[in-house]
Short mmCIF file of C-alpha atoms in Angstrom, two decimals:
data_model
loop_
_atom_site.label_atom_id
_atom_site.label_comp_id
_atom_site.label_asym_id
_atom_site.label_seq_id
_atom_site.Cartn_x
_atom_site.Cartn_y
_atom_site.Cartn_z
CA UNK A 96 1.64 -74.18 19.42
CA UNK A 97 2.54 -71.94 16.88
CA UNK A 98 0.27 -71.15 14.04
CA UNK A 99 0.93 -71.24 10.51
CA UNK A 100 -1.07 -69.86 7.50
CA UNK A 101 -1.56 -71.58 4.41
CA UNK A 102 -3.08 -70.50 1.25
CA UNK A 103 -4.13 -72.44 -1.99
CA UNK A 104 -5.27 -71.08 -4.90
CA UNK A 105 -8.18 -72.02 -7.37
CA UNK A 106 -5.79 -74.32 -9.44
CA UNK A 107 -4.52 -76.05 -6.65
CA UNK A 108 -8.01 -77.31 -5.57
CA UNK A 109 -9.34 -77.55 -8.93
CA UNK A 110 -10.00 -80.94 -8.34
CA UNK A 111 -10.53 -83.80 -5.69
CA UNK A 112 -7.37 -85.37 -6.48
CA UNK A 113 -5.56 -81.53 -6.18
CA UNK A 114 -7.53 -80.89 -2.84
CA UNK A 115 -6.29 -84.38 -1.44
CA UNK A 116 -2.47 -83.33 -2.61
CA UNK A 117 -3.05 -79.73 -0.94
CA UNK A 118 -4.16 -81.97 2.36
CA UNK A 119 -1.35 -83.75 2.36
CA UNK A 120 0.82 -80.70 2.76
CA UNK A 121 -1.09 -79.76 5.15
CA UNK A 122 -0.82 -82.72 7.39
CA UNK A 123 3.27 -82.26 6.74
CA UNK A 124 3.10 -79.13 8.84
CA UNK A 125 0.75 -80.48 11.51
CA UNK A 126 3.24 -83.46 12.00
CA UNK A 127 5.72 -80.70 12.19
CA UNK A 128 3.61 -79.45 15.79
CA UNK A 129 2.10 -76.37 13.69
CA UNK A 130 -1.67 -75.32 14.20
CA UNK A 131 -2.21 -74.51 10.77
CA UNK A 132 -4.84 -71.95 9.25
CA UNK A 133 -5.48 -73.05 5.72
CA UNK A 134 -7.50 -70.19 3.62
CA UNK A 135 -8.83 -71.45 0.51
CA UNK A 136 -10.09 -70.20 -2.94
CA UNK A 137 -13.10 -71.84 -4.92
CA UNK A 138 -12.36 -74.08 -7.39
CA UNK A 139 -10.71 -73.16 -10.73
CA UNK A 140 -13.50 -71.40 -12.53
CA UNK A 141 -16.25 -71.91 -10.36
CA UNK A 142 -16.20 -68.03 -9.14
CA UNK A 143 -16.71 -67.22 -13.11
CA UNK A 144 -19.00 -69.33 -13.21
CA UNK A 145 -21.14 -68.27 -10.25
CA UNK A 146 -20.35 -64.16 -11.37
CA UNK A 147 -22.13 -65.59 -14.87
CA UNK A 148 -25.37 -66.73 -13.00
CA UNK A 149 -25.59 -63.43 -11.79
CA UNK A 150 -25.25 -61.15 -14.66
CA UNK A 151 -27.46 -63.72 -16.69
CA UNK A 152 -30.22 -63.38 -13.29
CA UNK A 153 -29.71 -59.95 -12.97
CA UNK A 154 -27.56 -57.32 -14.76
CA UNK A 155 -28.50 -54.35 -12.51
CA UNK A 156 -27.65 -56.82 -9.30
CA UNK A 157 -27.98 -56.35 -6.43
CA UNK A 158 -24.12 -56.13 -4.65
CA UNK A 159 -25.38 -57.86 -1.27
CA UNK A 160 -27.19 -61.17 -3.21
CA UNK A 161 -24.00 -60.83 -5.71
CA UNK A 162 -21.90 -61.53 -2.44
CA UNK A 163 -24.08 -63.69 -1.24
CA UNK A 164 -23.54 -65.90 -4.41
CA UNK A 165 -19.89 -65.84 -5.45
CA UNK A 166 -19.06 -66.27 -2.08
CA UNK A 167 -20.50 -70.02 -1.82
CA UNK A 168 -17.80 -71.13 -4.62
CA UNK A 169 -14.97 -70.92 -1.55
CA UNK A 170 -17.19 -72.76 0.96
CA UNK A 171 -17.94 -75.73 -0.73
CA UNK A 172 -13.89 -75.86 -1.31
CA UNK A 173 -13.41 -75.41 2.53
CA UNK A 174 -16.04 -78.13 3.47
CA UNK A 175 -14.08 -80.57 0.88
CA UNK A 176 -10.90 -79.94 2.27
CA UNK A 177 -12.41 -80.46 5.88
CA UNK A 178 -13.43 -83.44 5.06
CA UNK A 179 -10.56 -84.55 3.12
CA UNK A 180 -8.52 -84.19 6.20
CA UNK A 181 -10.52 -85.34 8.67
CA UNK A 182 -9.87 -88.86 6.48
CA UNK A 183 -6.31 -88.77 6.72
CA UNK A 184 -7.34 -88.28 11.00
CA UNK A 185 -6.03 -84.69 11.34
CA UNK A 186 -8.43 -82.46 13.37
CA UNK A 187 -9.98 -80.64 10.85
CA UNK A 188 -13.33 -78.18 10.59
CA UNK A 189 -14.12 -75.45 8.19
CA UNK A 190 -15.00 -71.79 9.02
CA UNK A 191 -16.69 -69.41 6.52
CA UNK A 192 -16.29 -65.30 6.84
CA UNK A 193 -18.82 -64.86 9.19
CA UNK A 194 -18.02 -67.49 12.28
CA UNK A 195 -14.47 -66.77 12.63
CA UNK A 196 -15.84 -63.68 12.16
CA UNK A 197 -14.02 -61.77 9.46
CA UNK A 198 -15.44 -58.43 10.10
CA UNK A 199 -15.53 -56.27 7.20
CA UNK A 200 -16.93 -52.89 5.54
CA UNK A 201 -19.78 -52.57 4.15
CA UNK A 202 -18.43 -52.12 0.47
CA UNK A 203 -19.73 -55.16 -1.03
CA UNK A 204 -17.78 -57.13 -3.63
CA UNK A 205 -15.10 -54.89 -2.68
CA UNK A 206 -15.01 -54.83 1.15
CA UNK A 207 -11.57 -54.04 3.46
CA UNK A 208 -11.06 -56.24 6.30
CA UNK A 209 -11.40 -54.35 9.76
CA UNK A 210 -10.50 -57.09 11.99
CA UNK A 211 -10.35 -60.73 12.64
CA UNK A 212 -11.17 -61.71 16.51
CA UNK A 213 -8.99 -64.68 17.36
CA UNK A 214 -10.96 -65.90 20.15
CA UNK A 215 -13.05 -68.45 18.47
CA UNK A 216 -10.64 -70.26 16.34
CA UNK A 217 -8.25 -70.27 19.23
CA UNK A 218 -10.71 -71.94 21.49
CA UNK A 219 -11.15 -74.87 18.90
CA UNK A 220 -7.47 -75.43 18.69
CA UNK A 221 -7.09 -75.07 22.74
CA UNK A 222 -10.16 -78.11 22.39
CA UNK A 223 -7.72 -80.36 20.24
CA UNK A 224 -8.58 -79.12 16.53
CA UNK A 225 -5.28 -78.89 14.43
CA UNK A 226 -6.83 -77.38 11.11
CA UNK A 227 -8.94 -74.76 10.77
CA UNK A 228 -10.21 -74.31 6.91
CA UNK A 229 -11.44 -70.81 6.60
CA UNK A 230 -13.22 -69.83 3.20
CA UNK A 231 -11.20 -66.89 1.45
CA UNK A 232 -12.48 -63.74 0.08
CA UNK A 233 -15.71 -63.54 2.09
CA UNK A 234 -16.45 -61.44 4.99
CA UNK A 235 -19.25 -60.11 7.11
CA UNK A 236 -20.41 -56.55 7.01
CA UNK A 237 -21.53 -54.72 10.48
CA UNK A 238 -25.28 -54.78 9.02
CA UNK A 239 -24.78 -58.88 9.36
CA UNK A 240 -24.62 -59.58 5.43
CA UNK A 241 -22.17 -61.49 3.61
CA UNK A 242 -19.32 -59.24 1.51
CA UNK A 243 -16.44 -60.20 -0.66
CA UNK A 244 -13.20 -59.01 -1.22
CA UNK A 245 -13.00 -58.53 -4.73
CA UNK A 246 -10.90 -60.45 -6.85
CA UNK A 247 -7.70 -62.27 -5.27
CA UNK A 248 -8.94 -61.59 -2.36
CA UNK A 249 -8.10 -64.88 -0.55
CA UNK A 250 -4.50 -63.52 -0.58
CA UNK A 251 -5.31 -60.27 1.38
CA UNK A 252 -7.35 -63.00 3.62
CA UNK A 253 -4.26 -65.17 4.11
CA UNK A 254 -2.30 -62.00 5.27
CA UNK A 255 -4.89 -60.92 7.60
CA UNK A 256 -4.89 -64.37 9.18
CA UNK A 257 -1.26 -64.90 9.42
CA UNK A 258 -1.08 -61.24 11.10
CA UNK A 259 -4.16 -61.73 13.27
CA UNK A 260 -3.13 -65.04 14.47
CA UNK A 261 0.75 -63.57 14.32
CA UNK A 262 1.73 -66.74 12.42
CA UNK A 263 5.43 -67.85 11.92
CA UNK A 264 4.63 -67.62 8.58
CA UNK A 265 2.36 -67.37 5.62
CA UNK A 266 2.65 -69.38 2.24
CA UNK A 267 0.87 -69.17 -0.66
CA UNK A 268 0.26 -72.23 -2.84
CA UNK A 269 -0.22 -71.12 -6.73
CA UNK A 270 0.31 -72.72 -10.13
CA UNK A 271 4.21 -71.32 -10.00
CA UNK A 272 7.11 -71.39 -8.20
CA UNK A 273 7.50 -68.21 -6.98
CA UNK A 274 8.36 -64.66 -8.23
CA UNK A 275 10.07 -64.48 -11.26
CA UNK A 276 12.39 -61.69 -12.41
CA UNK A 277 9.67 -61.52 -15.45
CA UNK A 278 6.89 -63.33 -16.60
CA UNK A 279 8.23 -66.61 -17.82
CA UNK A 280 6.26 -66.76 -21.05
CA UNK A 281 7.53 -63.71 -22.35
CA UNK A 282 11.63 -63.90 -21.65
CA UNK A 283 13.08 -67.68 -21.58
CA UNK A 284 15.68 -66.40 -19.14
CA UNK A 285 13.39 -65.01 -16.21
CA UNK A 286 15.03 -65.91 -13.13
CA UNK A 287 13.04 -67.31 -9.98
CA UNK A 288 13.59 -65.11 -7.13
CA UNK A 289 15.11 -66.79 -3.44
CA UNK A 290 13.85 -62.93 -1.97
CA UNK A 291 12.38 -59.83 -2.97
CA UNK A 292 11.69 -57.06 -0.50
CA UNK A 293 7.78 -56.02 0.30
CA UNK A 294 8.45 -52.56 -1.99
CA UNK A 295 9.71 -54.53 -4.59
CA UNK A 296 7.11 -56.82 -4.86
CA UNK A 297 4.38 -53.99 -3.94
CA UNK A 298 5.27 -52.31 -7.01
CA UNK A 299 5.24 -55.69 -9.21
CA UNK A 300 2.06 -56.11 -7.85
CA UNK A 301 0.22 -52.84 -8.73
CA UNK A 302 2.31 -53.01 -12.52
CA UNK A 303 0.70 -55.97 -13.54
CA UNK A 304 2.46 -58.88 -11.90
CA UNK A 305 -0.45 -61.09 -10.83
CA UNK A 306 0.86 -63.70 -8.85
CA UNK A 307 -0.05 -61.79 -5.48
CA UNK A 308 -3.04 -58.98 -5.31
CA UNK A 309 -1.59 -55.93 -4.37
CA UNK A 310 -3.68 -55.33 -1.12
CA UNK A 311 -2.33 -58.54 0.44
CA UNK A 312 1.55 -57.28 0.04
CA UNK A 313 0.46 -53.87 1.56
CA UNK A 314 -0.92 -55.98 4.66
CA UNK A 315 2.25 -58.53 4.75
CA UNK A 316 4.55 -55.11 4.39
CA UNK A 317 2.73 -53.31 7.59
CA UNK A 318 2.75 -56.11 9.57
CA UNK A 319 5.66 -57.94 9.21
CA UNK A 320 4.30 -60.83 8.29
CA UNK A 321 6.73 -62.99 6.43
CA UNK A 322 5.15 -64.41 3.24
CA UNK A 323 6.32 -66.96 0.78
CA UNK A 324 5.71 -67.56 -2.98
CA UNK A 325 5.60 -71.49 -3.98
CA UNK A 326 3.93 -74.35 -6.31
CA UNK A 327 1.62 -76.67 -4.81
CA UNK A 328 2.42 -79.20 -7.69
CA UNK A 329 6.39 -79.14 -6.91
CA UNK A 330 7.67 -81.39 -4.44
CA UNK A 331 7.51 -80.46 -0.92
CA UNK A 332 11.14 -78.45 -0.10
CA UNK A 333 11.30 -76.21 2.61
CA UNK A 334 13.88 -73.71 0.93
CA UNK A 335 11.05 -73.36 -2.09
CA UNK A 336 9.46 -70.79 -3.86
CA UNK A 337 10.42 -66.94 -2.94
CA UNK A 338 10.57 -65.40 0.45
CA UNK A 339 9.17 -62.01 0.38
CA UNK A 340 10.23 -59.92 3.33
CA UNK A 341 11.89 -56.73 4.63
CA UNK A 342 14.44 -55.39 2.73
CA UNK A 343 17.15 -55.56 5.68
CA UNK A 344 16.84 -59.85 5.10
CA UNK A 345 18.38 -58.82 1.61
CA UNK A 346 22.37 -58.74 2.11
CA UNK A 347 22.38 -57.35 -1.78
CA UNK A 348 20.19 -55.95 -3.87
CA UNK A 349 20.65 -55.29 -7.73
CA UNK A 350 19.65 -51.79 -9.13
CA UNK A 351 16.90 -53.59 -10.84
CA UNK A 352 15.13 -57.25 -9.72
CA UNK A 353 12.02 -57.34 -12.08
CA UNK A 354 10.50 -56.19 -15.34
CA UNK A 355 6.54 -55.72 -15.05
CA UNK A 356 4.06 -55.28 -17.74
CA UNK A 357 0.42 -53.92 -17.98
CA UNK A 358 -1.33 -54.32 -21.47
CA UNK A 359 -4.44 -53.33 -20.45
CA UNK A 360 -3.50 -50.13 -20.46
CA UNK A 361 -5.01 -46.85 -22.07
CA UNK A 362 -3.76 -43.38 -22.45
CA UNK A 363 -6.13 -40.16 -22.42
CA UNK A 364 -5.54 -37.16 -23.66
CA UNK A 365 -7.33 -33.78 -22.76
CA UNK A 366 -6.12 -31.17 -25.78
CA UNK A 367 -6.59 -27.58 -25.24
CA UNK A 368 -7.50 -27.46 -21.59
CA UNK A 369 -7.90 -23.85 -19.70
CA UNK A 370 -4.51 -24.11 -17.42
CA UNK A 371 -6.01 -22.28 -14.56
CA UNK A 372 -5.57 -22.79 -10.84
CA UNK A 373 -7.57 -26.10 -9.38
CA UNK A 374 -7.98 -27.60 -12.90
CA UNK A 375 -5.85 -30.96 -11.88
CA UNK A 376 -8.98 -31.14 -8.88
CA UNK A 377 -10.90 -30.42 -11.56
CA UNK A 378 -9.97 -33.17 -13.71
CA UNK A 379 -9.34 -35.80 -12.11
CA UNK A 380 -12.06 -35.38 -9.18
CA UNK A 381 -14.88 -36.31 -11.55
CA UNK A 382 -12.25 -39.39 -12.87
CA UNK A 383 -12.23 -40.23 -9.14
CA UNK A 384 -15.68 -39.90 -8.40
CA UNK A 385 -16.68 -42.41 -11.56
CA UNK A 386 -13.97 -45.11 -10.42
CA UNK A 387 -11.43 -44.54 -12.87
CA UNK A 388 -8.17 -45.33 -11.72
CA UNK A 389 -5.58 -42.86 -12.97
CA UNK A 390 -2.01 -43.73 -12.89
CA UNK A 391 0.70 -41.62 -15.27
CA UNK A 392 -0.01 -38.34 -15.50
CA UNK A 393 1.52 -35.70 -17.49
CA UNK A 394 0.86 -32.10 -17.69
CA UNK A 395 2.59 -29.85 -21.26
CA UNK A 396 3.61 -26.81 -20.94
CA UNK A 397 0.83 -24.07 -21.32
CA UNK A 398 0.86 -21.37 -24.13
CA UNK A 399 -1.90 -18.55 -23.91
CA UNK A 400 -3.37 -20.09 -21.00
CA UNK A 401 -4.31 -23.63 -22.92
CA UNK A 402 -2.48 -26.80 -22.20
CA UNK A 403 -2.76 -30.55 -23.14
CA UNK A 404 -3.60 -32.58 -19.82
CA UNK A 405 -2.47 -36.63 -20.23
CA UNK A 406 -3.44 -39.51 -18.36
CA UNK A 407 -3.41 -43.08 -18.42
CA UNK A 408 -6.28 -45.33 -16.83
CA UNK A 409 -7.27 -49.05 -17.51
CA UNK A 410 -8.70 -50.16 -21.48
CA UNK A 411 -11.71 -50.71 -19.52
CA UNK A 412 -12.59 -47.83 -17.68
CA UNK A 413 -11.80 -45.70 -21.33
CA UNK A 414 -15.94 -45.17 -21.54
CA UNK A 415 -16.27 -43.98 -17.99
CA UNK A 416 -13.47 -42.12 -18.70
CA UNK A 417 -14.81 -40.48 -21.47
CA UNK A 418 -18.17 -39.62 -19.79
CA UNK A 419 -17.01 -38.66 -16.75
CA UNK A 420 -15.22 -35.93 -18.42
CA UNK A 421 -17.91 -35.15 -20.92
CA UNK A 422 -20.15 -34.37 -17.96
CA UNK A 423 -17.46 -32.17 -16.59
CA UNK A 424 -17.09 -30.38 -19.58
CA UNK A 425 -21.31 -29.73 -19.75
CA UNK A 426 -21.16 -28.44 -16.01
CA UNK A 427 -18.78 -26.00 -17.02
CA UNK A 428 -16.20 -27.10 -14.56
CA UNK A 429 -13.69 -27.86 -17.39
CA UNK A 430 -12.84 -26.51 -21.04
CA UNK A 431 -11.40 -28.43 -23.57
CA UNK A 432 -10.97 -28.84 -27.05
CA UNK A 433 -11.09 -32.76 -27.34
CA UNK A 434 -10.34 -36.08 -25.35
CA UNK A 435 -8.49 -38.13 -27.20
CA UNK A 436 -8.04 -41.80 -26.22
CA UNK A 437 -5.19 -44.45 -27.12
CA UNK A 438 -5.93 -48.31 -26.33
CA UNK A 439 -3.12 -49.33 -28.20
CA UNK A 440 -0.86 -48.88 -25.22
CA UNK A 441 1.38 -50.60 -22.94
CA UNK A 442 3.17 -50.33 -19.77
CA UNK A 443 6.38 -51.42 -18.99
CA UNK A 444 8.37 -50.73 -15.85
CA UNK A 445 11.44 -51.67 -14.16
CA UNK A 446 11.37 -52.39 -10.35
CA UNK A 447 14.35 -52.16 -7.80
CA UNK A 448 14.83 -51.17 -4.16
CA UNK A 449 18.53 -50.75 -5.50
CA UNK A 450 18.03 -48.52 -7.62
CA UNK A 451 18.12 -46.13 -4.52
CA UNK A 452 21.95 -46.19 -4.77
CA UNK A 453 22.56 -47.05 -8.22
CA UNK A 454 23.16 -43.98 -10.43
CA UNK A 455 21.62 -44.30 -14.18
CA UNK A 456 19.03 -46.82 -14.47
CA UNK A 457 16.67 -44.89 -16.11
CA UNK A 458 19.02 -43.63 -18.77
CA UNK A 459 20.11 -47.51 -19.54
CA UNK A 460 16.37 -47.90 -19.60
CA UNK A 461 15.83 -45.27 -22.11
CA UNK A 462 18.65 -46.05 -24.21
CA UNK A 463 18.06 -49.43 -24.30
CA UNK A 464 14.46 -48.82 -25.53
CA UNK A 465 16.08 -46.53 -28.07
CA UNK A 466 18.52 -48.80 -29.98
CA UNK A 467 15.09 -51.40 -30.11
CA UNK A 468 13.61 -48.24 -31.83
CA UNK A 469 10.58 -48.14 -29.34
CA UNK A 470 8.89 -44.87 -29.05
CA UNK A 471 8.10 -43.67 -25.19
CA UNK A 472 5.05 -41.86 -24.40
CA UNK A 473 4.64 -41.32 -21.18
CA UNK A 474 7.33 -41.58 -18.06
CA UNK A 475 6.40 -41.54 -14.34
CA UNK A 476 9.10 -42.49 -12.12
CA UNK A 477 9.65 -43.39 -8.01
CA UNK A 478 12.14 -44.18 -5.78
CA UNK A 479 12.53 -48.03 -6.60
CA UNK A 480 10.42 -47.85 -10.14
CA UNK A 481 10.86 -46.57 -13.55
CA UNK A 482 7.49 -46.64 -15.92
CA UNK A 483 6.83 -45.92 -19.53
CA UNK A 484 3.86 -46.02 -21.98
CA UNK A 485 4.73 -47.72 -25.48
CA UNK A 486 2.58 -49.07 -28.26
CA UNK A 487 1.43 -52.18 -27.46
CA UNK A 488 3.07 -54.31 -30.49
CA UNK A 489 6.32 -53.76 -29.21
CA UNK A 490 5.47 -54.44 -25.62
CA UNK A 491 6.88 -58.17 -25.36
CA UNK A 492 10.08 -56.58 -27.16
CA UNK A 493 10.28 -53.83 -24.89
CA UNK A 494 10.29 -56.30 -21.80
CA UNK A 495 12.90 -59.09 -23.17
CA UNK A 496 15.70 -56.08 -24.22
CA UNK A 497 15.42 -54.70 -20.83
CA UNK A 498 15.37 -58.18 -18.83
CA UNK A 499 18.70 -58.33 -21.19
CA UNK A 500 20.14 -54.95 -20.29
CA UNK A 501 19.87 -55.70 -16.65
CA UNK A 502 20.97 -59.20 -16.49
CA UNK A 503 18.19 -60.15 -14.66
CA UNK A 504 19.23 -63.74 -15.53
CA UNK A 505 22.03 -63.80 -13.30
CA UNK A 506 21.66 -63.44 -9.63
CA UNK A 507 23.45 -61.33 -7.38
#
């Protein structure tokens, strides 16, 4: 038979009436003649809720009982939906991390699948089972002990599956309809998507666009696995949602297909820094080392053998930032002046795999940025993206001139 993978997210089994509607789905692709692999999430809220008991137990935790706990959230949601189905008579059982087993790292609450054995989920459909509920975002480590994912990590467990299992297909079942050209809420005319290519929506993903976490596009875009975008609260349709898949299933592409925006964003300044051979390693080792995540990075031109060293990293990680390089700075690895920090920022980029052939973007980009009298502070560029840093108050501006200069509301 072949084997389909279906994901549903925390607001589409929010509740037992949601969970039911999800099973019916389901049972659509059964009668179909699929095996299906459904991976679900816990319950809308539940994993906050759970991450609360924690911190209010414990606030120096430790990782392996925090896994142990937020993990339970997606297996009461996978015993629910077992039993949901197994009323409407469709062969149904649910598997948590460890039987199937999903073997992961040791990196608690942040763990990277290694593999995912087939063998005993095969042998239960070979006996007559038709469903097999697996509980997202939990793993097993190789000491035996439960780990997590980290957050959206029932995606990245969807992917796995669908490429493990080398389903016909993997769909994710969220509280939209698929990828949008931008977020919705901001510009009235974002367009829904019929395709994007893996890069496309890679780069979405890692800019703020949160309807897919980034590590599960990554797996979908090294193993081919064809993943789609839709609403569990839409009627069923299967030419819904948004395909996302190689870039050769796209007959055209325009130079741009989405606007992304970040407003968590921070930008850090090192004034006066010795420019000397090794003092990048030197900054942004230690950044490294304390878990900051760097992103734009821009480097003035030195006079007398100073120069000013910027950097953007997440609002939140400003204080580890800040001590990181503080500590560098008492070691004697580094010299500076000052570190100055920004969290009025925001980043807006625009993604296309067209822009590849398409002369100009980033100019019409600029300029269009200009005549809205928005300041840029920082510019990183790649093949298919263009980013800049901007003060946040004109962020939502920023994003609905540029949707406009692109036409992102018409297709083709």
């Amino acid at each position: 038979m072949p084997v389909l993978v279906m994901k549903f997210g925390g607001t589409s089994v929010a509740t037992l009436d949601r969970i039911k509607r999800a099973a019916k789905r389901v049972g659509v692709e059964v009668a179909k003649g699929y095996d299906v692999i459904v991976i679900v999430s816990a319950m809308s809220g539940e994993t906050n809720k759970l991450v609360g008991f924690v911190n209010e137990t414990s606030p120096l935790f430790d990782a392996r009982e925090y896994d142990a706990v937020v993990s339970s959230g997606e297996n009461v949601t996978a015993g629910l939906m077992a039993l949901t189905l197994q009323e409407m008579d469709v062969p149904a059982r649910s598997w948590q991390g460890w039987q199937v087993p999903v073997e992961t790292t040791s990196a608690h609450s942040s763990a990277r699948i290694e593999a995912i054995p087939p063998g005993n989920i095969l042998a239960k459909f070979a006996e007559g089972m038709k469903v097999a509920v697996v509980a997202g975002f939990q793993g097993v480590s190789p000491e035996g002990r439960i780990t997590t994912l980290g957050r959206g990590g029932s995606d990245t467990t969807a992917v796995a599956f669908a490429a493990a299992f080398e389903a016909e297909r993997c769909d994710i079942y969220t509280d939209v309809d698929g990828i949008y050209t931008t977020d919705p809420r901001i510009a009235d005319k974002a367009r829904k998507l019929d395709k994007i290519a893996f890069e496309e929506m890679l780069e979405l993903a890692s800019l703020g666009a949160k309807v897919l976490q980034t590590r599960s596009v990554e797996l979908a875009m090294r193993y081919k696995v064809k993943l789609r975008v839709l609403s569990s609260f839409e009627e069923m349709d299967d030419a819904a949602g948004t395909l996302v898949c190689d870039e050769e299933e796209i007959v055209e592409s325009k130079a741009v297909n989405g606007v992304a925006y970040s407003r968590d964003e921070a930008k850090m300044t090192l004034i006066s820094v010795a420019d000397r051979p090794g003092i990048a390693a030197a900054i942004f080792g230690p950044l490294s080392d304390a878990g900051v995540n760097v992103d734009m990075i821009v480097q003035n031109i030195s006079e007398e053998g100073r120069t000013d060293m910027t950097f953007s990293c997440p609002v939140d990680q400003v204080a580890r930032a800040e001590k990181a390089m503080a500590d560098a700075k008492a070691s004697g690895d580094i010299n500076f002046h000052d570190l100055v920090a920004d969290t009025d920022v925001a980043k807006v980029s625009i993604v296309g795999i067209g822009m590849r052939s398409h002369a100009g973007v980033a100019a019409k980009m600029f300029s269009t940025l200009r005549d809205e009298n928005i300041n840029i502070k920082v510019i990183t560029t790649s093949e298919i993206k263009v980013s800049v840093l901007i003060d946040r108050k004109y962020m939502e501006l920023a994003v609905q001139s540029l949707h406009d200069a692109f036409a992102l509301e018409k297709a083709g």
